[in-house]
XYZ file of C-alpha atoms in Angstrom:
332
model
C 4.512 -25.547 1.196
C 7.610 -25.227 3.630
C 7.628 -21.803 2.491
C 4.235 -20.810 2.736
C 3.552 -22.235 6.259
C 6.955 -20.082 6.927
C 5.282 -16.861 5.423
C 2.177 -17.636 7.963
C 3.977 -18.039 10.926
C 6.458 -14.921 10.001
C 3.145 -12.941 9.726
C 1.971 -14.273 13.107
C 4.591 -13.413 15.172
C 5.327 -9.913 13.824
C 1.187 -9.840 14.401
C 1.569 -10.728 17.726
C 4.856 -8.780 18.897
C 3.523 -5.388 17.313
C 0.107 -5.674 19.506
C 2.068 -6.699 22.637
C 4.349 -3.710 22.010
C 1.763 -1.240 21.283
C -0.784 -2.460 24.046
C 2.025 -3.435 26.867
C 0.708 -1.709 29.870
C -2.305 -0.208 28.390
C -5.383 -0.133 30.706
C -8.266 -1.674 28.310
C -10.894 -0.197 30.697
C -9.760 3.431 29.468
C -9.401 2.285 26.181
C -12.489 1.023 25.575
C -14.319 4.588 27.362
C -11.985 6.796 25.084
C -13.547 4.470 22.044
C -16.447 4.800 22.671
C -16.636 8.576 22.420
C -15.600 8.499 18.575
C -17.370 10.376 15.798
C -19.438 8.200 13.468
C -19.090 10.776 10.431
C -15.097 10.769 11.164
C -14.969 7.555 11.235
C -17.417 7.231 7.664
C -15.069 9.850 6.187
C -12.270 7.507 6.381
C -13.852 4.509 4.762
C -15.765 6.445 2.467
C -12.190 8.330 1.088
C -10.404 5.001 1.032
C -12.578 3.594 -1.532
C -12.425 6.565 -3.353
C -8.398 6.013 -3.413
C -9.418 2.445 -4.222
C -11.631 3.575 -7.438
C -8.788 6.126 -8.256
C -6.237 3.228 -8.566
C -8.724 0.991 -10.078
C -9.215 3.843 -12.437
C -5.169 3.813 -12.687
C -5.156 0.357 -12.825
C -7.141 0.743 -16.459
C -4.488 2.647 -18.259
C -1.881 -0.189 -17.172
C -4.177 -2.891 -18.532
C -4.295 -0.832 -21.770
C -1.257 -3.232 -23.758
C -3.379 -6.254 -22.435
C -6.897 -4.967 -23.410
C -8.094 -1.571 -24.681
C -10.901 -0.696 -22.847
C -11.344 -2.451 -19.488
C -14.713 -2.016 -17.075
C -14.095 0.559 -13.973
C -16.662 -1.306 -11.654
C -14.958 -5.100 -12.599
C -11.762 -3.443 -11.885
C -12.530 -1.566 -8.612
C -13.867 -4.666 -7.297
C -10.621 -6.646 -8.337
C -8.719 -3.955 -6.588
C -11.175 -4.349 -3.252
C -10.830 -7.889 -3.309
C -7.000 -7.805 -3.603
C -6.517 -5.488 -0.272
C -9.789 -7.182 1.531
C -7.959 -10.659 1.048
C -4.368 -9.368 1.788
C -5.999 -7.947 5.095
C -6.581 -11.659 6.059
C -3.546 -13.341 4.317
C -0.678 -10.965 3.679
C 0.180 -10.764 0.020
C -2.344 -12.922 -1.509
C -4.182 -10.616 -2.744
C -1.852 -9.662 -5.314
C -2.823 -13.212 -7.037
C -6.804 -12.534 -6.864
C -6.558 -9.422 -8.089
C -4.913 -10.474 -11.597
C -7.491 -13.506 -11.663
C -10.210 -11.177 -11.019
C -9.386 -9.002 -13.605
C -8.596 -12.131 -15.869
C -11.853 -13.974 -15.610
C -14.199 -10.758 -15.844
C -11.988 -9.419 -18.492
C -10.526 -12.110 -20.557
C -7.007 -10.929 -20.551
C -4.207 -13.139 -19.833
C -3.881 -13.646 -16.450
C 0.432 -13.422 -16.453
C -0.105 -10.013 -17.984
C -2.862 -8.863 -15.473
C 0.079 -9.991 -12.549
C 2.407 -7.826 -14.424
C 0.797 -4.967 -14.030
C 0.864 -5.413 -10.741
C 4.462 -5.383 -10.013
C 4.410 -1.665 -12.005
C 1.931 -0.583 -9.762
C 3.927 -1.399 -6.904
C 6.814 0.262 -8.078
C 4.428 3.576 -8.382
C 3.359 3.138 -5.140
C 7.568 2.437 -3.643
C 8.119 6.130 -5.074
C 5.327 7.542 -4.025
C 5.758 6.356 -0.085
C 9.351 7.308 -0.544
C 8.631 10.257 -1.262
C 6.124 11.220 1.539
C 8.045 9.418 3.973
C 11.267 11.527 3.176
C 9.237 14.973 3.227
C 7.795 13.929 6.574
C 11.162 12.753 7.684
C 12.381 16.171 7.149
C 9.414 18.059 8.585
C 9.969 16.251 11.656
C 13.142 14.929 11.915
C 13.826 15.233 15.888
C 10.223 13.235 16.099
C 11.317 10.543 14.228
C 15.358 10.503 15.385
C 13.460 10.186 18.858
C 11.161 7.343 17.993
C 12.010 5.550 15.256
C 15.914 6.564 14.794
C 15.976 3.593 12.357
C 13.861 5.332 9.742
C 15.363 8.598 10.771
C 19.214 7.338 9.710
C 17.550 6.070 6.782
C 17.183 9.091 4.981
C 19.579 9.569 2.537
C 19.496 6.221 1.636
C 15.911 6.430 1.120
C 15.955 9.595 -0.732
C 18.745 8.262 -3.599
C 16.617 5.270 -4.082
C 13.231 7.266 -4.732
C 15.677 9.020 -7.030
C 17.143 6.126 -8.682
C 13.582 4.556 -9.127
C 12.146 7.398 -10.668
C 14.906 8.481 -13.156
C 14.782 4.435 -14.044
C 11.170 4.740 -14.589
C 11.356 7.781 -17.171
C 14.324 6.511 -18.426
C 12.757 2.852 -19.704
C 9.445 4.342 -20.978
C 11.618 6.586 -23.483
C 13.926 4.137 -24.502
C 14.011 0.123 -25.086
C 17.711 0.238 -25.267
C 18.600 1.442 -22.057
C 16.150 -1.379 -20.659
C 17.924 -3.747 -23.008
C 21.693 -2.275 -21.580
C 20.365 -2.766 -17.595
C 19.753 -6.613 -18.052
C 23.114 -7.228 -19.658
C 24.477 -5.538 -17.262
C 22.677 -7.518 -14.509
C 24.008 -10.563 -16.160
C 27.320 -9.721 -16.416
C 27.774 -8.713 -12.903
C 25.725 -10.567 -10.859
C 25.912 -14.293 -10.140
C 23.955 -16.777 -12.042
C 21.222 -17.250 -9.881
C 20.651 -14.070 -8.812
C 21.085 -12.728 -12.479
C 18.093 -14.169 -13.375
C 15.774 -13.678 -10.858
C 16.432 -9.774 -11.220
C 16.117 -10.394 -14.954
C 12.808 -11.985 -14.778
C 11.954 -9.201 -12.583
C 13.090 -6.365 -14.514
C 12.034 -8.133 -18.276
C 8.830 -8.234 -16.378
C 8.224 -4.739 -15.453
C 9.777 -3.407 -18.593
C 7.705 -5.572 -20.956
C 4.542 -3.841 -19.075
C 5.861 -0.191 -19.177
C 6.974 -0.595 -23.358
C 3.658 -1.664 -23.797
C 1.971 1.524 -22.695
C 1.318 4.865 -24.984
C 2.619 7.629 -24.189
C -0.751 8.761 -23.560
C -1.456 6.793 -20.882
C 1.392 8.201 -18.942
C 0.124 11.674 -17.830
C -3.137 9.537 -16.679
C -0.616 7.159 -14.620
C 1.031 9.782 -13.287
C -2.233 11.582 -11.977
C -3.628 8.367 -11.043
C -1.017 7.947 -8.739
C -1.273 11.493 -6.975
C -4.694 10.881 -6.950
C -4.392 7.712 -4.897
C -2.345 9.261 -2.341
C -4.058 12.519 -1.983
C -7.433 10.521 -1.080
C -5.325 8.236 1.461
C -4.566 11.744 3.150
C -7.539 13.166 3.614
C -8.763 9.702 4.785
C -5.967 10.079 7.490
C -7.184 13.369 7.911
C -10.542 13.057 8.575
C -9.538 10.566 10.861
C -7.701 13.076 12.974
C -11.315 14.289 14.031
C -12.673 11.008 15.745
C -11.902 11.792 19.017
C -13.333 15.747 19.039
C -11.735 17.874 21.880
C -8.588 15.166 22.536
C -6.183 17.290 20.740
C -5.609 15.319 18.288
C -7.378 16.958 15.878
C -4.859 19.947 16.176
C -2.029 18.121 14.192
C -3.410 19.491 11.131
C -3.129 18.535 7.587
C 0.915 18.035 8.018
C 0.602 15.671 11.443
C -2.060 13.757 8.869
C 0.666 13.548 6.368
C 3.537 12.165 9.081
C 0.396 9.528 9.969
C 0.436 8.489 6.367
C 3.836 7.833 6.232
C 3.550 6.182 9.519
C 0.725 4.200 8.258
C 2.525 3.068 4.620
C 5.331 1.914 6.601
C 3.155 -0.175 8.915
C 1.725 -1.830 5.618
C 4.822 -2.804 4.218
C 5.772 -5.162 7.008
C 3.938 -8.294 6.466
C 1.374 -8.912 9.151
C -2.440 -8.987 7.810
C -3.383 -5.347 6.767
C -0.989 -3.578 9.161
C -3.015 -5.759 12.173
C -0.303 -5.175 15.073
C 2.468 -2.813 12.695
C -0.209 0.045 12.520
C -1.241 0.117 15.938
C 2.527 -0.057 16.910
C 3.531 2.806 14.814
C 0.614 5.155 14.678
C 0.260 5.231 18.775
C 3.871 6.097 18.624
C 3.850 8.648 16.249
C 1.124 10.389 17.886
C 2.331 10.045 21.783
C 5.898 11.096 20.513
C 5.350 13.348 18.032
C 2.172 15.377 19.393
C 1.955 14.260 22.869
C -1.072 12.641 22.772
C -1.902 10.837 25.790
C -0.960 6.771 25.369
C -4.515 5.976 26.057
C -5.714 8.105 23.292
C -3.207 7.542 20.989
C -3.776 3.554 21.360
C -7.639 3.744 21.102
C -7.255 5.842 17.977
C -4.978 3.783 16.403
C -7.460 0.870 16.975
C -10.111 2.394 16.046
C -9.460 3.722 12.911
C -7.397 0.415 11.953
C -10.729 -1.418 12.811
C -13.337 0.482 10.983
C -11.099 0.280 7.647
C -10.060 -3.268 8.212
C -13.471 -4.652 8.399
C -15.194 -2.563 5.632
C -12.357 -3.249 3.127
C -12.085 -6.945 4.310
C -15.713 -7.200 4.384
C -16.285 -5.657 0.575
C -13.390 -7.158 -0.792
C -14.149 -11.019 0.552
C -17.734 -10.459 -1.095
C -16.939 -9.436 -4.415
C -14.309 -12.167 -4.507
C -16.768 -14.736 -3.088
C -19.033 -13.462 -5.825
C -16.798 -13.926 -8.532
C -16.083 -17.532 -7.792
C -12.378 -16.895 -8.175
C -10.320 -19.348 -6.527
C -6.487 -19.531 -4.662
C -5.584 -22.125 -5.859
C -5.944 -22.318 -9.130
C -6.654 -18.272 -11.073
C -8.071 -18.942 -13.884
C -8.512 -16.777 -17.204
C -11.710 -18.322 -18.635
């Protein structure tokens, strides 16, 4: 419970200190008049392409469920997959358990190896943020050495471990015995305690990844690209809400800086970016494409709004529908 409440207030205060930051200053009178000139089919274009990436991973999501159950429903798991980011847009990470249930109740697969694929999934999605952030970091490396110099220095570093991940993740599907060689290893070197943690971890996401075919792998793979082109041209057509403010003129590779922008916002835990996005996209956009700060700020709350409460919205309904529960998921 200690750590929970801890988790909550964590989430609060990063909440909290991104919106001061971002709207420090900001006349809300000039705001609100730059809002309310947005385009309704701009604004429909990004909620309508970010369930399409949410069907596309669902659709993913099926060929990682395959060990677990051969042939799984698209519609019961696209609305797992709504509910999981519609509930983790109101309590940061939770999601991740609903999901699983979801999928477990509607399904009748074992909840543990629903959560498992999870943790996969997230790896997929590490590498693939990785590597969109380090293209963008290169594309506009003064930008971001201005801005956000911390991301900047961390490119390098970032690009080995997108490296690192993905020869891993090639590496473990082919063979059991290199899989088998990484947790002795882990034990051997690492203390006790930590040992096993990172073996749990690891047995965990191996186990999941040995249980696929190797013809579910191409699918994975595309399922994954999918996903990430369809968050673009979300971002994209959101660079058209605010028609003649320039921002439109950032094209498809200012969309694709935004992305990165926008994964990195998500990672931090405050509920569905709330605070982190506004922080980092009116940022990226005043000091990358010098957008004015009103602007910048209204689009950034803008767009954050109309996704947040569709997704939350959808996602809290099919979850209230299923009669899944927090406390206890259940696989019956």
């Amino acid at each position: 419970m200690k750590k929970s409440w801890l988790k909550y207030v964590v989430a609060t205060v990063l909440t909290v200190g991104a919106l001061f930051l971002a709207f420090r200053g900001q006349d809300f009178g000039a705001l609100l008049q730059v809002a309310s000139h947005a385009s309704i089919p701009a604004l429909l274009g990004i909620v309508v392409f970010q369930l399409i990436a949410h069907y596309v991973r669902a659709w993913r999501w099926q060929y990682l469920l395959r060990p677990l159950k051969g042939k799984v429903s698209s519609y019961n798991s696209f609305k797992a997959v709504v509910a999981g980011y519609g509930l983790n847009n109101v309590i940061p990470r939770a999601g991740e358990l609903v999901r699983p249930a979801m999928i477990a109740r509607s399904e009748r697969v074992p909840f543990a190896g629903a959560l498992a694929t999870i943790v996969i999934e997230r790896i997929l999605d590490v590498i693939a943020l990785g590597s969109i952030l380090t293209l963008t970091l290169f594309v506009y490396r003064s930008e971001f050495e201005r801005e956000f110099p911390d991301l900047a220095s961390a490119t390098m570093p970032l690009i080995a471990i997108v490296a690192v991940a993905l020869v891993v993740f090639v590496v473990v599907v082919v063979n059991r015995r290199v899989g088998d060689f990484v947790l002795r290893l882990i034990d051997r070197l690492l203390p006790a305690k930590i040992a096993g943690v990172l073996s749990r971890a690891f047995k965990t996401f191996t186990t999941g990844l040995h249980g696929l075919s190797k013809e579910t792998i191409f699918p994975i793979i595309v399922g994954t690209v999918g996903v990430w082109l369809f968050y673009l041209i979300s971002t994209f057509s959101g660079i058209f809400v605010f028609p003649g403010s320039g921002i439109e003129s950032i094209g498809i590779t200012g969309a694709l800086a935004l992305l990165a922008l926008t994964g990195v916002s998500i990672t931090i835990p405050a509920p569905g970016g709330t605070g982190t996005y506004h922080y980092f996209i009116s940022r990226g956009l005043a000091g990358f494409f010098n957008t004015p700060m009103p602007v910048a700020i209204a689009f950034a709350t803008i767009t954050h709004a109309v996704n947040y409460l569709a997704i939350t919205l959808l996602g809290l309904f099919y979850m209230v529908r299923a009669g899944v529960s927090l406390r206890a998921p259940q696989t019956d």
